[in-house]
């Protein structure tokens, strides 16, 4: 008997031989790190921010009369018919995902830096960029999750906050970030090269925050109560983005696969010099092209490449649109090089904002001067081949100093629309929805006979992913009608 | 093995009786019909007496009998034969196997322990080697389909290296793996490795269907077990050599119905006739919405090479051979298999070698497998050793399709080259979109003036011959499965063993795509088509090379694990009480899984046709990962049998697994089973002529299941896209929120069933009912990205899987009674799955694609867009006459079959036998993305069904007021051509492309001629048989499915989602051929 027990014991012992105490501890992932640093997170998040604006809003370009589907390819007919719905989503729906993903990283950075005084600068940049991203979300979708966002262990179904509430809170966040930089910016760790927008220049970040506040204020110009406008004075001394403080992202774009400037890689050419898909499918639109033509604007040939010496633009939804061989693609002013910096917030937009604020009497200064400076900055940004002075002297262009506020706003937004071409299609569309300007020589709506509307959508539907993952809160927003439901600031 | 076991029992019981003086002596050999081998231990009795002998090792017997007496030959597993002794002193007998003799079958259960079927308190099924290899399938899994109730084999595609999923009793896990565990000689192995096993090496397969059968195998077996036992040397002491050759042809059998009436036009504004307003022929289009074929000569594509080049003039009418028939060839599979076996009571050895060479219907694709195995056994006193080594080398070459593992497993998209992973450029899609007037053979040489990339006329597709010639994936798999088992039987009531196994493989894959240089004329895009060449303004699309090297199970799964396992077992079976047979098994099992892979590659090769990562422009792509899983378990299994008719079994297992965090790592699960055999105890039943055998059983079991991979409990960061820029690094949070508090999934299953045999086993009936609940589902739930993560892994919800299984076998005619034998069998399973709960407040979960889990509904459930419909369900058309997409999603149905019916039939006449297997599956739906693609191109028959004229959308209504609808009798679609089929919401809506997934298939046909009796005089040959075989010869689908084999699905075998067929698969095929088997 004993013999048998010992045989059994020997076998079971052999069986157990591998069992060291920590044999089962395999919790450390050898393939992906579970930790990061503020520097890595900041660099990654800023570079990601620089891909959203240029890549996520092609339909706003098409709807806004800036871009047009190529005549050589079958268009996504629903987009040119405005037949978008929660199940037929336009590309800007990618922005929902991209912005919240981007925000997750800024939020992580803000949370982790908040407990480390030396990381105050990272915290401040995170707060400012969060405001930048949330403003885009509101401008696309109006009400979105805000206060209940980013709490995955407790809130799987975040409720939506109103766009107005979020706008008001963003102003407070921007003020707090400006104050934090003033208080701790000099003593805390400088982000240095990991800040791929301003290289760690914290004063510039204060200027960025202040300009963003100005944008929030201008955007609410139609409203009777405007908390952002009321708050402008408190940080007025900081000033606004100008040509020397352009918010350009430049992590080190280079002519290699995946490392090119994001706009260039999608709407320009690949590392072998071959045209990218976006270059083939997005052509010039007759609406913006004719507007520039009517103003003798030399920027048209910077935005759109000439074919046989002329810009041959297409019309949205026109079944007879010309093929690629004879239609104009995007031009040399936009596609300079694969290593060009990616603008996040341009000086010309800032100057137009200041022009309008001055015209409205919200900030001191000459609206006409801001206006002229803005157009000049825009000419320079796209290497326009022509004299700014000649251009500005034209009757249709010169700032209507003696005009009514509405005439002044009309002039500002018309010029702003031309300046924002292609690189800031979202902002052009936002301003069109806010002011109804520019008044275009051609109806920007679709020529597609199957178009479901002759007016442009006022917003895009929520993404289908929200219906699947956050149903109750989405349904609380009611049935969205894209032709009647406005963003809260819209005209 | 069976014969041997019973021989021992027989010998110990043998009683020799004295012979009568006036008797004469009869001698002879008893052989088995199926393999022609002698059968030792056969009882040879004189009818009406107790006098008898047993056959010896060589199957020979000698008996002294009175004149005119009748000899009864009986042996378990064979039909008893009674033969009158004549004057001939030699009486050779051939015994026929009984296919299903319930209760006597020995079943291989957990850990390779063999049990009499009578003792089992759960449902099992046995599949014999003969059944598996009946039609010479190269993959064992294909040999199982249609043969066992509750076992569904899904052949997900038809490639040279197909994905196959084996599922028992439907889906339990919402998003985890629902595949059965494959166990080879007692050791779990990856299911994907079935393709590396030589089917001819298999002795038998036990299917342990439910959680009850698997409770002792551990968490991996919660979806049931397919336990494969391989062949060993027989104990006949005679060397036996078997050689088998089979050759089969494979031909395309099922593909979408295509139109042959209309040529090319795709919405081009400048190809509309200004006078008539009709569309004109467009020479470069891939869309077929142009004018009707009229036989006139037209120019195909631009002139060759330059504006002044030769023009390719073809008649504008359907080419007599469809592009599909012309492109796909006949595939050939040839298998050569040789095995040697020898053994005696103490030693045995089995050696086999196989070469399986397969080409498929796709030109240039081939799969060559060389498999070798050695298995042996040695007993020395109380010690014994069993060992086996199986090595296989598989060499596969195939084209790079959309579903290449580089993309699906490792997330690397072959970028920026002539063939992209964009759907339009996959092989099948490139063929399907060819207009009917193309003669595809004209482009067969991709370097010829017609076939080269610059001149290929279809502006938006790639020459399919270029894909099969120039975009290749070459695979080499080396797989080694080795095990050794040491056992000690020191006494009658104790058996101790240690079983060590090591299974690993190396998978090496190389993906190459050739450089393409375009002519300046082609990149100038003379028609302004925005053509493929127009994208390459630099004139060059550089070549690509990607190398994948993986140490793991030898497959391309990420991860696919190598496995080292040690099992220590102590088996105590003392006879403590009279009438009680007790058996206690206690053991410990430890395994480690390991996988490591590295990938390097570039799509910027510098030198044409030179594939080496050292010679590239730009930076190489590199990726690596390794994974370790460790698991320790202890278990016990107590089996108590009372007088042979009542059996109780209880099991208990504790498992600790490294994938879970320390606090949740250890979990336990029990099971209890009972079986009762009334025919063994109730006296009125004991000798019943009607009811031969009856067994009733019930079991209750619980099994844990870990449905996460290693390291999936803590959040991680990954490199931000584009980084590093120089020395600047960037990290981005992952999009999945992991949780260290995850627990294992728990499946609780109740099962009851019965097995009945009537009329001396002529008719068998099996029934089982199971009901299982799966709690703590480990689900990567899609969360709104506003939570910060698009996915959170949670333990949520509960599912139910419940079903009925029936299996009947009847010998309609037995050979004994008539010359014609006919055995008819049927198996049916009905599965109902239901989602009981998800997260509180969540009634629906996306499972990927169009598959969803919805509370109260079966899963996976296909949901998608449908048209706006009136309350009666008729489509509401808008002012254009087109139906419109509704914004809410519609439920179409479940994507896994609810009903699975197999019908098997075997006829035999003398030496000829014919067997067939039919299978029906139904109750499910399939989304045919292929239909949508074909409507886009206008290649489908459906798209031409109205002659491209305006028509009234069938069964449509017009809305005239709120909730008021009138039948549409006058409003035709605005455009019955391009406008309706391509640009209206008809094409983009899901519902037109959803069809029933039902099918009938003639799975297998085998016609065997057993020529043993014709070669009796041959000294060296023991057996010879010749067979004709066929697989998937016919498929019948509902009329609405004109697209493809509904069994196909563009989902991974390990995914729970099904029911999504698209252009990434190939057309369905049928296989037919013949085989010769010689035994020496």
CSV table of C-alpha atoms in Angstrom, one decimal, chain A residues 1 4 7-8 11-12 14-16 18-19 23-36 39-41 43-44 47-48 72-74 77-78 81 83 86-87 96-97 100-101 104-105 108 145 149-153 155-158 193-194 196 251-253 257-259 271-275 280 319-320 323-325 466 468-470 472, chain B residues 267 269 287 460 486 488 490-491 493-494 496-498 528-530 534-538 540 542 568 570 588 590-592 604 619 625-628 630 632 634 656 658 661-662 665 711 714-717 720 722-725 728-733 737 782-789 794 839 842 844 852 865 886-887 889 936 978 982-983 985 988:
chain,number,residue,atom,x,y,z
A,1,UNK,CA,0.0,0.0,0.0
A,4,UNK,CA,1.5,2.7,-4.2
A,7,UNK,CA,4.4,6.0,-6.6
A,8,UNK,CA,1.3,8.2,-6.8
A,11,UNK,CA,3.8,11.4,-10.1
A,12,UNK,CA,1.8,14.2,-8.6
A,14,UNK,CA,6.4,15.7,-11.0
A,15,UNK,CA,3.1,17.2,-12.1
A,16,UNK,CA,3.6,20.1,-9.7
A,18,UNK,CA,6.6,23.7,-12.6
A,19,UNK,CA,4.6,25.5,-10.0
A,23,UNK,CA,4.2,31.0,-12.0
A,24,UNK,CA,0.7,32.4,-12.7
A,25,UNK,CA,1.6,36.1,-12.5
A,26,UNK,CA,1.5,37.2,-16.1
A,27,UNK,CA,0.0,40.6,-15.6
A,28,UNK,CA,2.6,42.7,-17.2
A,29,UNK,CA,1.9,43.2,-20.9
A,30,UNK,CA,5.2,42.7,-22.8
A,31,UNK,CA,3.7,44.1,-26.0
A,32,UNK,CA,2.3,47.5,-25.1
A,33,UNK,CA,3.3,49.8,-22.2
A,34,UNK,CA,0.8,50.5,-19.5
A,35,UNK,CA,2.4,53.8,-18.7
A,36,UNK,CA,3.1,57.0,-20.5
A,39,UNK,CA,5.5,64.6,-23.0
A,40,UNK,CA,4.6,61.5,-25.0
A,41,UNK,CA,0.9,62.0,-24.4
A,43,UNK,CA,3.0,65.1,-28.5
A,44,UNK,CA,0.7,62.3,-29.6
A,47,UNK,CA,-0.4,65.6,-33.7
A,48,UNK,CA,-3.7,63.8,-33.6
A,72,UNK,CA,-14.6,60.5,-62.9
A,73,UNK,CA,-15.9,58.5,-59.9
A,74,UNK,CA,-19.2,57.4,-58.7
A,77,UNK,CA,-24.8,60.0,-53.9
A,78,UNK,CA,-26.4,60.4,-50.5
A,81,UNK,CA,-28.4,64.6,-52.3
A,83,UNK,CA,-29.8,62.3,-48.0
A,86,UNK,CA,-28.1,58.3,-38.8
A,87,UNK,CA,-27.6,55.2,-40.9
A,96,UNK,CA,-17.3,62.4,-33.2
A,97,UNK,CA,-15.0,59.4,-32.7
A,100,UNK,CA,-13.5,62.1,-28.2
A,101,UNK,CA,-10.5,59.9,-28.7
A,104,UNK,CA,-9.5,61.2,-23.9
A,105,UNK,CA,-5.8,61.8,-24.2
A,108,UNK,CA,-5.9,61.8,-19.2
A,145,UNK,CA,-21.8,64.4,-23.5
A,149,UNK,CA,-17.8,62.0,-20.3
A,150,UNK,CA,-14.5,60.2,-19.6
A,151,UNK,CA,-15.6,58.2,-16.5
A,152,UNK,CA,-15.6,54.6,-18.0
A,153,UNK,CA,-15.6,52.8,-14.7
A,155,UNK,CA,-20.6,56.0,-16.3
A,156,UNK,CA,-21.0,53.9,-19.4
A,157,UNK,CA,-23.9,55.9,-20.7
A,158,UNK,CA,-23.0,59.6,-20.4
A,193,UNK,CA,9.7,70.0,-28.2
A,194,UNK,CA,6.9,67.7,-27.0
A,196,UNK,CA,4.5,70.3,-31.4
A,251,UNK,CA,6.0,67.4,-35.3
A,252,UNK,CA,8.5,66.9,-38.2
A,253,UNK,CA,6.4,65.9,-41.2
A,257,UNK,CA,4.8,56.8,-45.6
A,258,UNK,CA,2.5,57.8,-42.7
A,259,UNK,CA,4.7,60.8,-41.8
A,271,UNK,CA,5.7,59.6,-50.7
A,272,UNK,CA,6.2,58.3,-54.3
A,273,UNK,CA,4.7,61.4,-55.7
A,274,UNK,CA,1.5,59.6,-56.8
A,275,UNK,CA,-1.8,61.4,-56.3
A,280,UNK,CA,-8.4,62.3,-57.4
A,319,UNK,CA,-24.5,64.4,-63.5
A,320,UNK,CA,-22.6,66.0,-66.4
A,323,UNK,CA,-13.8,64.0,-65.8
A,324,UNK,CA,-10.6,64.4,-64.0
A,325,UNK,CA,-8.6,65.0,-67.1
A,466,UNK,CA,-24.4,56.6,-30.4
A,468,UNK,CA,-26.0,51.5,-30.6
A,469,UNK,CA,-24.1,52.4,-27.5
A,470,UNK,CA,-25.8,55.3,-25.8
A,472,UNK,CA,-31.4,56.3,-24.1
B,267,UNK,CA,-23.1,57.4,-65.1
B,269,UNK,CA,-22.2,62.7,-68.3
B,287,UNK,CA,-20.3,49.3,-64.5
B,460,UNK,CA,-11.2,50.5,-62.1
B,486,UNK,CA,4.3,6.8,-18.6
B,488,UNK,CA,2.4,2.2,-13.7
B,490,UNK,CA,1.2,-1.8,-9.6
B,491,UNK,CA,-2.0,-3.5,-8.6
B,493,UNK,CA,-7.0,-1.2,-8.2
B,494,UNK,CA,-4.4,1.5,-8.9
B,496,UNK,CA,-0.8,6.0,-12.0
B,497,UNK,CA,0.3,7.9,-15.1
B,498,UNK,CA,2.1,11.0,-16.2
B,528,UNK,CA,-10.1,61.0,-68.1
B,529,UNK,CA,-11.5,58.0,-66.2
B,530,UNK,CA,-9.6,58.5,-63.0
B,534,UNK,CA,-3.8,57.5,-63.4
B,535,UNK,CA,-3.0,57.2,-59.7
B,536,UNK,CA,0.6,56.5,-60.5
B,537,UNK,CA,1.8,59.8,-62.0
B,538,UNK,CA,5.4,58.8,-61.2
B,540,UNK,CA,5.8,53.3,-60.9
B,542,UNK,CA,7.0,49.8,-56.2
B,568,UNK,CA,-0.5,13.6,-13.6
B,570,UNK,CA,-4.0,8.6,-10.3
B,588,UNK,CA,-3.3,17.7,-11.9
B,590,UNK,CA,-0.4,22.2,-15.9
B,591,UNK,CA,-0.1,23.9,-19.2
B,592,UNK,CA,1.8,26.8,-20.7
B,604,UNK,CA,8.8,50.5,-51.3
B,619,UNK,CA,11.4,52.9,-43.3
B,625,UNK,CA,4.5,40.5,-29.9
B,626,UNK,CA,4.7,37.6,-27.5
B,627,UNK,CA,2.1,36.0,-25.3
B,628,UNK,CA,2.3,33.5,-22.4
B,630,UNK,CA,-0.3,29.5,-17.8
B,632,UNK,CA,-2.8,25.0,-13.3
B,634,UNK,CA,-6.6,20.0,-10.0
B,656,UNK,CA,-6.1,28.9,-11.8
B,658,UNK,CA,-2.7,33.6,-15.5
B,661,UNK,CA,-5.9,39.0,-12.0
B,662,UNK,CA,-4.7,37.5,-8.8
B,665,UNK,CA,-7.6,33.8,-10.9
B,711,UNK,CA,-2.7,40.7,-20.7
B,714,UNK,CA,-4.8,46.6,-17.8
B,715,UNK,CA,-5.1,49.5,-20.1
B,716,UNK,CA,-2.3,50.2,-22.5
B,717,UNK,CA,-0.8,52.9,-24.7
B,720,UNK,CA,0.5,57.6,-32.1
B,722,UNK,CA,3.0,58.8,-37.7
B,723,UNK,CA,5.3,58.8,-34.7
B,724,UNK,CA,8.2,58.7,-34.1
B,725,UNK,CA,9.2,61.9,-35.9
B,728,UNK,CA,10.2,62.6,-30.9
B,729,UNK,CA,7.9,59.9,-29.5
B,730,UNK,CA,4.1,60.1,-29.0
B,731,UNK,CA,1.8,57.8,-27.2
B,732,UNK,CA,-1.9,57.5,-27.4
B,733,UNK,CA,-4.3,55.7,-25.0
B,737,UNK,CA,-10.9,49.8,-21.4
B,782,UNK,CA,-19.0,48.8,-27.6
B,783,UNK,CA,-19.3,51.9,-25.5
B,784,UNK,CA,-19.7,55.4,-26.7
B,785,UNK,CA,-16.3,57.0,-27.3
B,786,UNK,CA,-17.6,59.7,-25.0
B,787,UNK,CA,-16.6,57.4,-22.1
B,788,UNK,CA,-13.1,57.7,-23.4
B,789,UNK,CA,-13.0,54.2,-24.8
B,794,UNK,CA,-17.0,43.7,-18.9
B,839,UNK,CA,-26.0,45.4,-19.2
B,842,UNK,CA,-28.9,48.0,-22.5
B,844,UNK,CA,-28.8,45.6,-27.7
B,852,UNK,CA,-26.2,42.1,-32.9
B,865,UNK,CA,-31.4,49.0,-42.9
B,886,UNK,CA,-35.8,53.9,-43.2
B,887,UNK,CA,-33.7,55.3,-40.4
B,889,UNK,CA,-32.7,49.2,-38.2
B,936,UNK,CA,-23.2,48.5,-58.1
B,978,UNK,CA,-28.3,53.3,-63.4
B,982,UNK,CA,-26.8,52.1,-58.6
B,983,UNK,CA,-27.6,55.5,-57.2
B,985,UNK,CA,-31.3,54.1,-51.9
B,988,UNK,CA,-27.4,51.0,-50.4
